[in-house]
Amino acid sequence: MSKLEPLVNRVAFVASDRPEAQEARERLIVRYGGAAPGEARVIVALGGDGFMLETLHARIDEPKPIYGMNRGSVGFLMNEYSEDHLLERIEAAERAVIHPLRMTAVDADGRAHEALAINEVSLLRQTRQTAKLRILIDGKTRMDELQCDGAMLATPAGSTAYNLSAHGPIIPLDAKVLALTPISAFRPRRWRGALLPHAATVQFQILEAEKRPVSAVADNFEVRDVIDVSVTEDRGVSLTMLFDAGRSLEERMLAEQFSV
């Protein structure tokens, strides 16, 4: 990464509610000083992957590089926790620039809701009955009816999260594709999803919406009883995560594909 401006007293420390994260924040502020997030050059997020996503969302209107250290249960998006040589680690860190998805969901009352998703946009059945979805790509119907528990569109950064659990592919950050992945597809039973150009607009039309209600979730923002959901990558928003040298997000995603 290009050399950052001097970091002394220019780092903001934010932490999840976990006691170990809060305690780590207090110790790091004593050792390195603590700037307000709005005045900092870099934000250090202490917690797990969920807290990293919260921190990224909180900085969307004023993006700053975010360096995570794991003080949570899952740390795929985090660096190892160490209090030593922190400023040097940040200076030498590698950048991962990601672009979120923009979801526009129309509910049964005709109201439109917008939200950004860093990991994925998911459509999920709300009752015991399967959902029925029609899928359009750039305005053209590609699947007239998918019966399923749901479906999702995942970013490369999010491809190792819910998408991977649903047997979707891991996508390199620079691949410029999105993963469209079904969740427990019933018919067509053997459909495993698709890789789409990152510039594609994906539209989900909910069939039999009153009988088979569906919710739409952009990361942690949920809209209930949707009838139409459109999703596209927002290239106008760029978010930067910092990873220790030799432990880039690309390297972690590659290693994940060979883990047993």
XYZ file of C-alpha atoms in Angstrom:
260
model
C 0.000 0.000 0.000
C 1.126 3.586 -0.454
C 2.680 5.086 2.666
C 0.106 6.573 4.981
C 0.544 9.926 6.654
C 2.180 9.668 10.100
C -0.133 7.606 12.278
C 0.813 8.772 15.757
C -2.426 9.977 17.368
C -4.192 9.487 14.014
C -5.625 6.019 14.678
C -9.167 5.508 15.976
C -9.936 2.365 17.967
C -13.468 0.975 17.881
C -14.613 -2.237 19.547
C -17.535 -4.626 19.722
C -19.450 -5.139 22.961
C -17.435 -8.238 23.873
C -15.446 -7.657 27.106
C -12.176 -8.781 25.508
C -12.662 -6.275 22.672
C -13.447 -3.419 25.054
C -10.452 -4.241 27.248
C -8.169 -4.387 24.206
C -9.410 -0.972 23.058
C -8.555 0.605 26.421
C -5.037 -0.842 26.427
C -4.351 0.212 22.830
C -5.522 3.774 23.436
C -3.170 4.042 26.408
C -0.299 2.768 24.271
C -0.948 4.492 20.947
C -3.368 7.327 21.673
C -6.856 7.453 20.287
C -8.263 9.823 17.672
C -11.945 10.374 16.974
C -13.080 8.339 13.935
C -13.808 11.517 11.983
C -10.260 12.802 12.516
C -8.366 9.525 12.109
C -6.341 8.358 9.145
C -7.023 4.692 9.932
C -9.666 2.933 12.017
C -8.735 -0.188 13.976
C -11.761 -2.449 14.522
C -11.586 -4.897 17.426
C -14.058 -7.782 17.293
C -15.116 -10.465 14.846
C -16.235 -10.490 11.230
C -19.692 -9.208 12.160
C -18.178 -6.163 13.824
C -15.947 -5.549 10.805
C -19.079 -5.391 8.647
C -20.709 -3.000 11.146
C -17.626 -0.767 11.023
C -17.526 -0.760 7.222
C -21.222 0.159 7.081
C -20.703 2.953 9.604
C -17.991 4.521 7.413
C -19.740 4.268 4.022
C -20.405 8.022 3.880
C -16.824 8.803 4.896
C -14.681 5.826 3.865
C -11.374 5.330 5.644
C -9.019 2.348 5.680
C -10.059 -0.149 8.349
C -7.596 -2.519 9.977
C -9.315 -5.284 11.923
C -7.890 -7.343 14.777
C -9.684 -10.446 15.943
C -11.313 -10.154 19.359
C -14.375 -12.193 18.357
C -15.375 -15.736 17.481
C -14.836 -15.600 13.700
C -11.954 -13.684 12.220
C -11.732 -14.374 8.494
C -11.783 -10.632 7.772
C -9.529 -9.784 10.713
C -5.798 -9.742 11.390
C -4.285 -11.614 14.302
C -4.466 -9.705 17.551
C -1.195 -8.284 18.829
C -0.509 -5.040 20.649
C 3.125 -4.823 19.537
C 4.382 -2.810 16.553
C 0.835 -1.914 15.534
C 1.669 1.266 13.636
C 4.373 -0.531 11.666
C 1.951 -3.322 10.791
C -0.581 -0.806 9.540
C 2.059 1.023 7.480
C 3.077 -2.248 5.790
C -0.463 -3.582 5.341
C -1.962 -4.560 1.973
C -5.204 -2.984 0.784
C -8.364 -4.793 -0.266
C -10.826 -2.463 -1.985
C -14.405 -3.713 -2.190
C -17.642 -2.390 -3.664
C -21.000 -3.123 -2.015
C -24.253 -4.227 -3.577
C -27.172 -1.806 -3.698
C -30.543 -3.430 -3.040
C -33.869 -1.864 -3.942
C -36.718 -3.894 -2.451
C -40.405 -3.159 -3.026
C -42.754 -4.488 -0.355
C -46.379 -5.595 -0.597
C -47.564 -2.044 0.152
C -45.589 -0.664 -2.785
C -42.929 1.009 -0.646
C -39.352 0.960 -1.932
C -36.476 0.328 0.477
C -32.789 0.805 -0.356
C -29.777 -0.647 1.444
C -26.151 -1.521 0.793
C -24.699 -4.994 1.327
C -20.999 -5.701 1.693
C -21.397 -9.496 1.830
C -24.652 -10.460 0.132
C -28.306 -9.765 -0.536
C -30.429 -12.750 0.489
C -34.054 -13.616 -0.226
C -35.534 -15.962 2.371
C -38.894 -17.677 2.760
C -40.893 -16.436 5.749
C -43.126 -19.485 6.281
C -42.961 -23.267 6.046
C -43.748 -23.142 2.317
C -41.031 -22.819 -0.281
C -40.510 -19.495 -2.011
C -41.138 -19.132 -5.729
C -38.833 -16.685 -7.481
C -38.488 -15.465 -11.051
C -34.943 -14.330 -11.846
C -34.115 -11.675 -14.435
C -30.609 -10.573 -15.447
C -30.382 -7.139 -17.052
C -34.111 -7.238 -17.736
C -34.136 -10.670 -19.401
C -35.810 -13.612 -17.696
C -33.207 -16.319 -17.091
C -35.245 -18.549 -14.770
C -39.014 -18.426 -14.924
C -39.542 -20.155 -11.594
C -37.151 -21.240 -8.855
C -38.718 -23.103 -5.934
C -36.394 -22.826 -2.959
C -35.811 -21.734 0.613
C -34.245 -18.632 -0.894
C -31.466 -17.238 -3.054
C -28.634 -14.784 -2.688
C -26.323 -12.555 -4.671
C -22.869 -12.394 -3.084
C -19.872 -10.121 -3.616
C -16.370 -11.586 -3.889
C -15.662 -10.389 -0.336
C -18.842 -12.093 0.855
C -18.357 -15.277 -1.135
C -16.660 -16.998 1.830
C -19.547 -16.221 4.201
C -23.208 -17.302 3.815
C -22.603 -17.980 0.127
C -19.997 -20.637 0.919
C -22.269 -22.248 3.511
C -24.926 -22.539 0.782
C -22.366 -24.312 -1.459
C -21.680 -21.257 -3.596
C -18.225 -20.616 -5.132
C -15.382 -18.650 -3.583
C -14.596 -15.692 -5.843
C -11.212 -13.888 -6.057
C -11.526 -10.194 -5.295
C -10.332 -9.101 -8.735
C -12.549 -11.520 -10.682
C -15.243 -8.891 -11.408
C -18.050 -11.395 -10.985
C -20.887 -11.951 -8.507
C -22.216 -15.271 -7.237
C -25.925 -16.016 -7.660
C -26.545 -18.955 -5.335
C -29.779 -20.814 -4.511
C -30.587 -21.821 -0.946
C -31.946 -25.369 -0.794
C -33.314 -25.393 -4.340
C -36.286 -27.751 -4.785
C -37.000 -27.169 -8.475
C -34.980 -27.138 -10.611
C -33.391 -29.471 -8.071
C -29.919 -29.624 -9.586
C -29.464 -25.924 -10.311
C -26.309 -24.808 -8.496
C -26.410 -21.104 -9.321
C -24.467 -18.864 -11.683
C -21.511 -16.515 -11.904
C -22.539 -13.120 -13.261
C -20.649 -10.096 -14.556
C -20.169 -7.597 -11.734
C -22.033 -4.931 -13.737
C -25.183 -7.060 -14.088
C -28.504 -6.025 -12.558
C -30.265 -8.949 -10.920
C -34.018 -8.778 -10.360
C -36.030 -11.189 -8.243
C -39.795 -11.243 -8.730
C -41.652 -13.044 -5.956
C -44.374 -15.334 -7.271
C -47.474 -16.078 -5.174
C -46.191 -13.486 -2.712
C -49.280 -13.510 -0.479
C -49.245 -17.280 -0.093
C -45.456 -17.632 -0.014
C -44.069 -14.464 1.623
C -40.383 -13.652 1.245
C -38.027 -11.295 3.070
C -34.999 -9.556 1.559
C -31.867 -9.009 3.640
C -28.926 -6.774 2.725
C -26.299 -7.857 5.276
C -28.256 -7.033 8.458
C -31.008 -4.832 6.963
C -34.255 -6.756 6.425
C -37.386 -5.935 4.460
C -40.376 -8.240 5.026
C -43.059 -9.232 2.509
C -41.220 -8.129 -0.612
C -42.656 -8.516 -4.102
C -39.721 -7.284 -6.219
C -36.003 -6.938 -5.438
C -33.317 -5.474 -7.702
C -29.612 -5.718 -6.910
C -26.583 -4.201 -8.601
C -23.012 -3.462 -7.617
C -22.438 0.159 -6.585
C -19.063 1.101 -8.076
C -19.469 4.600 -6.699
C -18.750 3.312 -3.200
C -15.270 1.989 -2.383
C -14.399 0.514 1.004
C -10.849 -0.354 2.047
C -9.736 -3.083 4.443
C -6.108 -3.475 5.519
C -4.404 -6.849 5.969
C -0.977 -7.746 7.293
C 1.694 -8.203 4.636
C 1.571 -11.748 3.287
C -1.888 -12.314 4.758
C -3.969 -10.451 2.188
C -7.656 -11.189 1.698
C -6.812 -12.720 -1.693
C -4.364 -15.121 -0.003
C -6.939 -16.097 2.626
C -9.579 -16.772 -0.013
C -7.147 -18.920 -2.009
C -6.111 -20.869 1.092
C -9.748 -21.425 2.040
C -10.303 -23.365 -1.180
C -7.618 -25.880 -0.202
C -8.599 -26.285 3.444
C -9.864 -29.683 4.546
